[in-house]
Structures are given as structure tokens and as C-alpha cells.
Amino acid sequence: MLIVLIPSAKVQFFSELRAATTVLVYCWSLFRDFTKKCIFAQIFQNQQVMKELNIIAAIGSLRELGFKNKLLCHLPKDLQHFKALTSGHTVVMGRNTWDSLPKKPLPNRRNVVLSRNLDLQYVNCEVFHSFEEFEATTSPDEIIFVIGGAQLYQQFVNQADKLFITHIHSNFQADVFFPVIDAKIWQSRDEIFVPKDEKNPFDFHFATYCRK
């Protein structure tokens, strides 16, 4: 069937067509902007769930960590430094490190032990069997410090955001060692020298390593 439009009807038809096209273009613009906002919101949300993962350790000149599940030496100023950095945050450790703590749990900190032992339980300490299991329980703004032992350091040294290392200026007998700090990945940005005294028997310095 052939439709013949009179001139006035043609004008009205094309006017309505233009109006409908304008509405469609406007709706498409709104949909596109909404989609972009959803994508950006998802990206932002993904960024928000990223936690700060740090490593903290005291090591000798040859990267020694400890001997027979004990610290290399007693340095009160280093212990104060450790407390100042980790208080109010989460400390993650292996079973041997937990067992070696003279006072447990570490006060004013969330204490977490990672262990493959499914039967392991501790009082006043959370036990997880994988880092992924633990990470699922963390908050977006949680700051995490891995405090030992050697296996956890090896596992997370190249995943961490920062390394807080106390370099003790001496060699020690040791049976566990800190992994090599790769100069291609890490750069020491803040170093503070602490001379030995009557309570701290060795010179040492604090170093903060950040990713290059």
C-alpha cells in the first residue's frame, strides 16, 4: 500500500522523526555515561581492596635472622622501633615465630599465624591455612606486617609494598636467613644509624626499602 503524504503531513512526520532521534541520542548518551561510571566505580573499588603489605625484620651483616628459633641479640631500641611501626596494625607470622614470642599475643595488634596444620589452634590468635584465606578477612585499609619466619619472608619479599629492615652491624651464628634484597626491585630511601650503648651491644641502622 502506497502512503502519500501531503506537504503539511510531511513536515509533521519529519519533525516528529527528528524529535524521536534526538531522544534516542540523548538516551544513548545517558547509557554510555552510566556505563563509564560503573566501570570507573569497579576500578576504584578494586583499588580500595588493595591492602598495604609490609615486611619487618632484623638481620645481621650476612642476612642472618636467628638461631634455634631465637633472635640474634637483644636490642631494646630495635624492639621499640618494631612496636612503634606495628602497633595498631596486623602482624602475620609462622608457627615458630609465634612460639618464640616471649609475650603473646603482641598487644594492640591483630595477631595472625599462617600454618598448614589444620588442627593448629592458639588462644588470642587467629590461625589461617593460607594467605588467601586470611586476606579474605581483612579490611580495605588494613596495614599488614609479615614478622617472620624465614619461609614467610621468602614467600612475600617480592610481593610486599615496603621492607622495614634493621641492619645489625655484626655477624652471628644462624640457621635461618633473610632472602636477598634485590637491588633491581628495592631501593633504600630512609636510613637511621643507631650507635651501640650500654643496653644495645651492636651498632645498627634502620632502613626502609621501597619499590623502584
PDB file of C-alpha atoms in Angstrom:
ATOM      1  CA  MET A   1       0.000   0.000   0.000  1.00  0.00           C
ATOM      2  CA  LEU A   2       1.429   3.347  -1.045  1.00  0.00           C
ATOM      3  CA  ILE A   3       1.245   6.147   1.504  1.00  0.00           C
ATOM      4  CA  VAL A   4       1.112   9.628   0.074  1.00  0.00           C
ATOM      5  CA  LEU A   5       1.821  12.448   2.491  1.00  0.00           C
ATOM      6  CA  ILE A   6       0.519  15.903   1.875  1.00  0.00           C
ATOM      7  CA  PRO A   7       3.108  18.692   2.445  1.00  0.00           C
ATOM      8  CA  SER A   8       1.870  19.605   5.938  1.00  0.00           C
ATOM      9  CA  ALA A   9       1.847  15.946   6.977  1.00  0.00           C
ATOM     10  CA  LYS A  10       5.402  15.542   5.628  1.00  0.00           C
ATOM     11  CA  VAL A  11       6.609  18.413   7.764  1.00  0.00           C
ATOM     12  CA  GLN A  12       4.964  16.993  10.866  1.00  0.00           C
ATOM     13  CA  PHE A  13       6.307  13.478  10.131  1.00  0.00           C
ATOM     14  CA  PHE A  14       9.936  14.605   9.757  1.00  0.00           C
ATOM     15  CA  SER A  15       9.644  16.916  12.760  1.00  0.00           C
ATOM     16  CA  GLU A  16       8.490  14.020  14.910  1.00  0.00           C
ATOM     17  CA  LEU A  17      11.237  11.809  13.455  1.00  0.00           C
ATOM     18  CA  ARG A  18      13.888  14.383  14.358  1.00  0.00           C
ATOM     19  CA  ALA A  19      12.452  14.664  17.887  1.00  0.00           C
ATOM     20  CA  ALA A  20      12.500  10.886  18.306  1.00  0.00           C
ATOM     21  CA  THR A  21      16.071  10.738  17.015  1.00  0.00           C
ATOM     22  CA  THR A  22      17.108  13.436  19.479  1.00  0.00           C
ATOM     23  CA  VAL A  23      15.550  11.477  22.337  1.00  0.00           C
ATOM     24  CA  LEU A  24      17.329   8.297  21.246  1.00  0.00           C
ATOM     25  CA  VAL A  25      20.690  10.087  21.027  1.00  0.00           C
ATOM     26  CA  TYR A  26      20.145  11.586  24.490  1.00  0.00           C
ATOM     27  CA  CYS A  27      19.216   8.189  25.957  1.00  0.00           C
ATOM     28  CA  TRP A  28      22.282   6.619  24.372  1.00  0.00           C
ATOM     29  CA  SER A  29      24.454   9.387  25.869  1.00  0.00           C
ATOM     30  CA  LEU A  30      22.995   8.720  29.336  1.00  0.00           C
ATOM     31  CA  PHE A  31      23.550   4.978  28.958  1.00  0.00           C
ATOM     32  CA  ARG A  32      27.157   5.495  27.837  1.00  0.00           C
ATOM     33  CA  ASP A  33      27.920   7.821  30.773  1.00  0.00           C
ATOM     34  CA  PHE A  34      26.297   5.404  33.215  1.00  0.00           C
ATOM     35  CA  THR A  35      28.368   2.528  31.840  1.00  0.00           C
ATOM     36  CA  LYS A  36      31.580   4.543  32.189  1.00  0.00           C
ATOM     37  CA  LYS A  37      30.718   5.430  35.777  1.00  0.00           C
ATOM     38  CA  CYS A  38      30.080   1.775  36.577  1.00  0.00           C
ATOM     39  CA  ILE A  39      33.433   0.783  35.102  1.00  0.00           C
ATOM     40  CA  PHE A  40      35.292   3.519  36.988  1.00  0.00           C
ATOM     41  CA  ALA A  41      33.457   2.610  40.189  1.00  0.00           C
ATOM     42  CA  GLN A  42      34.525  -1.009  39.794  1.00  0.00           C
ATOM     43  CA  ILE A  43      38.128   0.030  39.168  1.00  0.00           C
ATOM     44  CA  PHE A  44      38.046   2.279  42.218  1.00  0.00           C
ATOM     45  CA  GLN A  45      36.520  -0.499  44.298  1.00  0.00           C
ATOM     46  CA  ASN A  46      39.259  -2.888  43.197  1.00  0.00           C
ATOM     47  CA  GLN A  47      41.852  -0.317  44.181  1.00  0.00           C
ATOM     48  CA  GLN A  48      40.205   0.149  47.566  1.00  0.00           C
ATOM     49  CA  VAL A  49      40.557  -3.529  48.500  1.00  0.00           C
ATOM     50  CA  MET A  50      44.296  -3.407  47.999  1.00  0.00           C
ATOM     51  CA  LYS A  51      45.946  -3.747  51.421  1.00  0.00           C
ATOM     52  CA  GLU A  52      49.355  -2.478  52.400  1.00  0.00           C
ATOM     53  CA  LEU A  53      51.664  -5.469  52.833  1.00  0.00           C
ATOM     54  CA  ASN A  54      54.984  -4.850  54.561  1.00  0.00           C
ATOM     55  CA  ILE A  55      57.860  -6.939  55.850  1.00  0.00           C
ATOM     56  CA  ILE A  56      59.759  -6.130  59.022  1.00  0.00           C
ATOM     57  CA  ALA A  57      62.913  -7.926  60.185  1.00  0.00           C
ATOM     58  CA  ALA A  58      66.235  -7.517  61.979  1.00  0.00           C
ATOM     59  CA  ILE A  59      69.185  -9.153  60.228  1.00  0.00           C
ATOM     60  CA  GLY A  60      72.930  -9.491  60.622  1.00  0.00           C
ATOM     61  CA  SER A  61      75.606  -8.483  58.138  1.00  0.00           C
ATOM     62  CA  LEU A  62      75.206 -11.795  56.285  1.00  0.00           C
ATOM     63  CA  ARG A  63      71.403 -11.669  56.312  1.00  0.00           C
ATOM     64  CA  GLU A  64      71.211 -13.816  59.448  1.00  0.00           C
ATOM     65  CA  LEU A  65      67.783 -13.946  61.086  1.00  0.00           C
ATOM     66  CA  GLY A  66      68.093 -16.199  64.108  1.00  0.00           C
ATOM     67  CA  PHE A  67      69.454 -19.355  65.652  1.00  0.00           C
ATOM     68  CA  LYS A  68      67.445 -22.194  67.216  1.00  0.00           C
ATOM     69  CA  ASN A  69      64.248 -20.144  66.990  1.00  0.00           C
ATOM     70  CA  LYS A  70      65.736 -17.189  68.893  1.00  0.00           C
ATOM     71  CA  LEU A  71      66.651 -13.655  67.898  1.00  0.00           C
ATOM     72  CA  LEU A  72      70.249 -12.834  67.031  1.00  0.00           C
ATOM     73  CA  CYS A  73      70.593 -10.492  70.002  1.00  0.00           C
ATOM     74  CA  HIS A  74      68.657  -8.208  72.327  1.00  0.00           C
ATOM     75  CA  LEU A  75      68.351  -4.642  71.063  1.00  0.00           C
ATOM     76  CA  PRO A  76      65.813  -2.627  73.097  1.00  0.00           C
ATOM     77  CA  LYS A  77      65.865   0.274  70.641  1.00  0.00           C
ATOM     78  CA  ASP A  78      65.031  -2.065  67.783  1.00  0.00           C
ATOM     79  CA  LEU A  79      62.176  -3.575  69.793  1.00  0.00           C
ATOM     80  CA  GLN A  80      60.850  -0.054  70.390  1.00  0.00           C
ATOM     81  CA  HIS A  81      61.102   0.613  66.658  1.00  0.00           C
ATOM     82  CA  PHE A  82      59.231  -2.614  65.901  1.00  0.00           C
ATOM     83  CA  LYS A  83      56.480  -1.719  68.362  1.00  0.00           C
ATOM     84  CA  ALA A  84      56.103   1.809  67.007  1.00  0.00           C
ATOM     85  CA  LEU A  85      55.696   0.562  63.428  1.00  0.00           C
ATOM     86  CA  THR A  86      53.384  -2.377  64.041  1.00  0.00           C
ATOM     87  CA  SER A  87      51.127  -1.158  66.875  1.00  0.00           C
ATOM     88  CA  GLY A  88      47.529  -0.774  65.783  1.00  0.00           C
ATOM     89  CA  HIS A  89      48.071  -2.958  62.733  1.00  0.00           C
ATOM     90  CA  THR A  90      48.113  -6.643  61.778  1.00  0.00           C
ATOM     91  CA  VAL A  91      51.142  -8.885  62.305  1.00  0.00           C
ATOM     92  CA  VAL A  92      51.378 -12.110  60.306  1.00  0.00           C
ATOM     93  CA  MET A  93      53.796 -14.860  61.292  1.00  0.00           C
ATOM     94  CA  GLY A  94      54.546 -18.547  61.061  1.00  0.00           C
ATOM     95  CA  ARG A  95      54.057 -21.026  63.884  1.00  0.00           C
ATOM     96  CA  ASN A  96      57.709 -20.983  65.003  1.00  0.00           C
ATOM     97  CA  THR A  97      57.717 -17.204  65.258  1.00  0.00           C
ATOM     98  CA  TRP A  98      54.576 -17.306  67.383  1.00  0.00           C
ATOM     99  CA  ASP A  99      56.118 -19.946  69.636  1.00  0.00           C
ATOM    100  CA  SER A 100      59.254 -17.814  70.056  1.00  0.00           C
ATOM    101  CA  LEU A 101      57.400 -14.699  71.256  1.00  0.00           C
ATOM    102  CA  PRO A 102      58.179 -14.027  74.918  1.00  0.00           C
ATOM    103  CA  LYS A 103      54.794 -12.349  75.323  1.00  0.00           C
ATOM    104  CA  LYS A 104      51.794 -13.409  73.339  1.00  0.00           C
ATOM    105  CA  PRO A 105      49.739 -12.153  71.761  1.00  0.00           C
ATOM    106  CA  LEU A 106      51.549  -8.976  70.791  1.00  0.00           C
ATOM    107  CA  PRO A 107      49.376  -6.264  72.399  1.00  0.00           C
ATOM    108  CA  ASN A 108      47.394  -3.710  70.388  1.00  0.00           C
ATOM    109  CA  ARG A 109      47.841  -5.722  67.196  1.00  0.00           C
ATOM    110  CA  ARG A 110      45.846  -8.279  65.288  1.00  0.00           C
ATOM    111  CA  ASN A 111      47.906 -11.469  65.679  1.00  0.00           C
ATOM    112  CA  VAL A 112      47.722 -13.914  62.771  1.00  0.00           C
ATOM    113  CA  VAL A 113      49.510 -17.243  62.314  1.00  0.00           C
ATOM    114  CA  LEU A 114      49.746 -18.930  58.918  1.00  0.00           C
ATOM    115  CA  SER A 115      50.133 -22.693  59.112  1.00  0.00           C
ATOM    116  CA  ARG A 116      49.315 -25.741  57.000  1.00  0.00           C
ATOM    117  CA  ASN A 117      48.464 -27.647  60.179  1.00  0.00           C
ATOM    118  CA  LEU A 118      44.667 -27.933  60.059  1.00  0.00           C
ATOM    119  CA  ASP A 119      44.473 -28.863  63.747  1.00  0.00           C
ATOM    120  CA  LEU A 120      46.515 -25.909  64.975  1.00  0.00           C
ATOM    121  CA  GLN A 121      44.748 -23.576  67.407  1.00  0.00           C
ATOM    122  CA  TYR A 122      46.022 -20.780  69.631  1.00  0.00           C
ATOM    123  CA  VAL A 123      44.429 -18.625  72.288  1.00  0.00           C
ATOM    124  CA  ASN A 124      44.127 -14.912  71.408  1.00  0.00           C
ATOM    125  CA  CYS A 125      45.490 -15.522  67.924  1.00  0.00           C
ATOM    126  CA  GLU A 126      43.833 -16.184  64.578  1.00  0.00           C
ATOM    127  CA  VAL A 127      45.088 -19.173  62.601  1.00  0.00           C
ATOM    128  CA  PHE A 128      44.713 -19.407  58.829  1.00  0.00           C
ATOM    129  CA  HIS A 129      45.911 -22.113  56.483  1.00  0.00           C
ATOM    130  CA  SER A 130      46.709 -19.855  53.523  1.00  0.00           C
ATOM    131  CA  PHE A 131      47.334 -16.190  52.905  1.00  0.00           C
ATOM    132  CA  GLU A 132      44.297 -16.080  50.620  1.00  0.00           C
ATOM    133  CA  GLU A 133      42.090 -17.377  53.440  1.00  0.00           C
ATOM    134  CA  PHE A 134      43.466 -14.705  55.752  1.00  0.00           C
ATOM    135  CA  GLU A 135      43.225 -11.935  53.143  1.00  0.00           C
ATOM    136  CA  ALA A 136      39.503 -12.599  52.722  1.00  0.00           C
ATOM    137  CA  THR A 137      39.025 -11.445  56.332  1.00  0.00           C
ATOM    138  CA  THR A 138      40.938  -8.167  56.028  1.00  0.00           C
ATOM    139  CA  SER A 139      39.547  -4.668  55.599  1.00  0.00           C
ATOM    140  CA  PRO A 140      40.480  -2.375  52.690  1.00  0.00           C
ATOM    141  CA  ASP A 141      42.562  -0.042  54.870  1.00  0.00           C
ATOM    142  CA  GLU A 142      44.310  -2.770  56.861  1.00  0.00           C
ATOM    143  CA  ILE A 143      48.101  -2.485  57.166  1.00  0.00           C
ATOM    144  CA  ILE A 144      49.818  -5.854  57.375  1.00  0.00           C
ATOM    145  CA  PHE A 145      53.312  -6.635  58.636  1.00  0.00           C
ATOM    146  CA  VAL A 146      54.916 -10.013  57.979  1.00  0.00           C
ATOM    147  CA  ILE A 147      57.196 -10.522  61.007  1.00  0.00           C
ATOM    148  CA  GLY A 148      58.699 -13.950  60.280  1.00  0.00           C
ATOM    149  CA  GLY A 149      59.912 -16.530  59.936  1.00  0.00           C
ATOM    150  CA  ALA A 150      62.257 -17.196  57.074  1.00  0.00           C
ATOM    151  CA  GLN A 151      59.754 -19.115  54.936  1.00  0.00           C
ATOM    152  CA  LEU A 152      57.172 -16.324  55.066  1.00  0.00           C
ATOM    153  CA  TYR A 153      59.847 -13.749  54.286  1.00  0.00           C
ATOM    154  CA  GLN A 154      60.863 -15.797  51.256  1.00  0.00           C
ATOM    155  CA  GLN A 155      57.227 -16.117  50.176  1.00  0.00           C
ATOM    156  CA  PHE A 156      56.353 -12.429  50.417  1.00  0.00           C
ATOM    157  CA  VAL A 157      59.603 -10.499  49.910  1.00  0.00           C
ATOM    158  CA  ASN A 158      58.814  -9.670  46.291  1.00  0.00           C
ATOM    159  CA  GLN A 159      55.085  -9.094  46.905  1.00  0.00           C
ATOM    160  CA  ALA A 160      55.491  -6.590  49.726  1.00  0.00           C
ATOM    161  CA  ASP A 161      54.999  -2.855  49.343  1.00  0.00           C
ATOM    162  CA  LYS A 162      57.825  -1.963  51.737  1.00  0.00           C
ATOM    163  CA  LEU A 163      60.614  -3.648  53.680  1.00  0.00           C
ATOM    164  CA  PHE A 164      61.467  -2.309  57.128  1.00  0.00           C
ATOM    165  CA  ILE A 165      64.871  -3.797  57.853  1.00  0.00           C
ATOM    166  CA  THR A 166      67.120  -3.361  60.868  1.00  0.00           C
ATOM    167  CA  HIS A 167      70.679  -3.992  59.723  1.00  0.00           C
ATOM    168  CA  ILE A 168      72.816  -5.088  62.682  1.00  0.00           C
ATOM    169  CA  HIS A 169      76.500  -4.321  62.068  1.00  0.00           C
ATOM    170  CA  SER A 170      77.849  -7.706  63.100  1.00  0.00           C
ATOM    171  CA  ASN A 171      77.962 -11.369  62.091  1.00  0.00           C
ATOM    172  CA  PHE A 172      76.091 -14.034  64.042  1.00  0.00           C
ATOM    173  CA  GLN A 173      75.716 -17.779  64.234  1.00  0.00           C
ATOM    174  CA  ALA A 174      72.444 -18.532  62.488  1.00  0.00           C
ATOM    175  CA  ASP A 175      70.391 -21.323  60.987  1.00  0.00           C
ATOM    176  CA  VAL A 176      67.837 -19.139  59.164  1.00  0.00           C
ATOM    177  CA  PHE A 177      68.499 -16.258  56.792  1.00  0.00           C
ATOM    178  CA  PHE A 178      66.609 -13.388  55.194  1.00  0.00           C
ATOM    179  CA  PRO A 179      66.243 -13.579  51.400  1.00  0.00           C
ATOM    180  CA  VAL A 180      68.432 -11.430  49.187  1.00  0.00           C
ATOM    181  CA  ILE A 181      67.080  -7.904  48.779  1.00  0.00           C
ATOM    182  CA  ASP A 182      67.110  -7.495  45.001  1.00  0.00           C
ATOM    183  CA  ALA A 183      68.592  -4.102  44.106  1.00  0.00           C
ATOM    184  CA  LYS A 184      66.672  -4.205  40.818  1.00  0.00           C
ATOM    185  CA  ILE A 185      63.403  -4.147  42.766  1.00  0.00           C
ATOM    186  CA  TRP A 186      64.182  -2.326  46.009  1.00  0.00           C
ATOM    187  CA  GLN A 187      65.772   0.980  46.897  1.00  0.00           C
ATOM    188  CA  SER A 188      66.658   2.091  50.420  1.00  0.00           C
ATOM    189  CA  ARG A 189      65.195   5.560  50.957  1.00  0.00           C
ATOM    190  CA  ASP A 190      65.365   6.205  54.683  1.00  0.00           C
ATOM    191  CA  GLU A 191      68.291   5.126  56.832  1.00  0.00           C
ATOM    192  CA  ILE A 192      68.795   5.972  60.503  1.00  0.00           C
ATOM    193  CA  PHE A 193      72.019   4.962  62.249  1.00  0.00           C
ATOM    194  CA  VAL A 194      71.853   3.911  65.903  1.00  0.00           C
ATOM    195  CA  PRO A 195      75.188   3.582  67.767  1.00  0.00           C
ATOM    196  CA  LYS A 196      75.693   0.881  70.361  1.00  0.00           C
ATOM    197  CA  ASP A 197      75.374   1.750  74.043  1.00  0.00           C
ATOM    198  CA  GLU A 198      75.194   0.026  77.415  1.00  0.00           C
ATOM    199  CA  LYS A 199      71.818  -1.583  76.551  1.00  0.00           C
ATOM    200  CA  ASN A 200      72.289  -2.100  72.814  1.00  0.00           C
ATOM    201  CA  PRO A 201      75.509  -4.061  72.273  1.00  0.00           C
ATOM    202  CA  PHE A 202      75.821  -3.516  68.500  1.00  0.00           C
ATOM    203  CA  ASP A 203      75.708  -0.641  66.053  1.00  0.00           C
ATOM    204  CA  PHE A 204      72.785  -0.920  63.667  1.00  0.00           C
ATOM    205  CA  HIS A 205      70.689   1.109  61.310  1.00  0.00           C
ATOM    206  CA  PHE A 206      67.042   1.177  60.272  1.00  0.00           C
ATOM    207  CA  ALA A 207      66.400   1.051  56.524  1.00  0.00           C
ATOM    208  CA  THR A 208      63.108   1.424  54.682  1.00  0.00           C
ATOM    209  CA  TYR A 209      63.095  -0.198  51.253  1.00  0.00           C
ATOM    210  CA  CYS A 210      60.574   0.974  48.680  1.00  0.00           C
ATOM    211  CA  ARG A 211      59.917  -0.386  45.231  1.00  0.00           C
ATOM    212  CA  LYS A 212      61.733   1.418  42.445  1.00  0.00           C
TER     213      LYS A 212
END
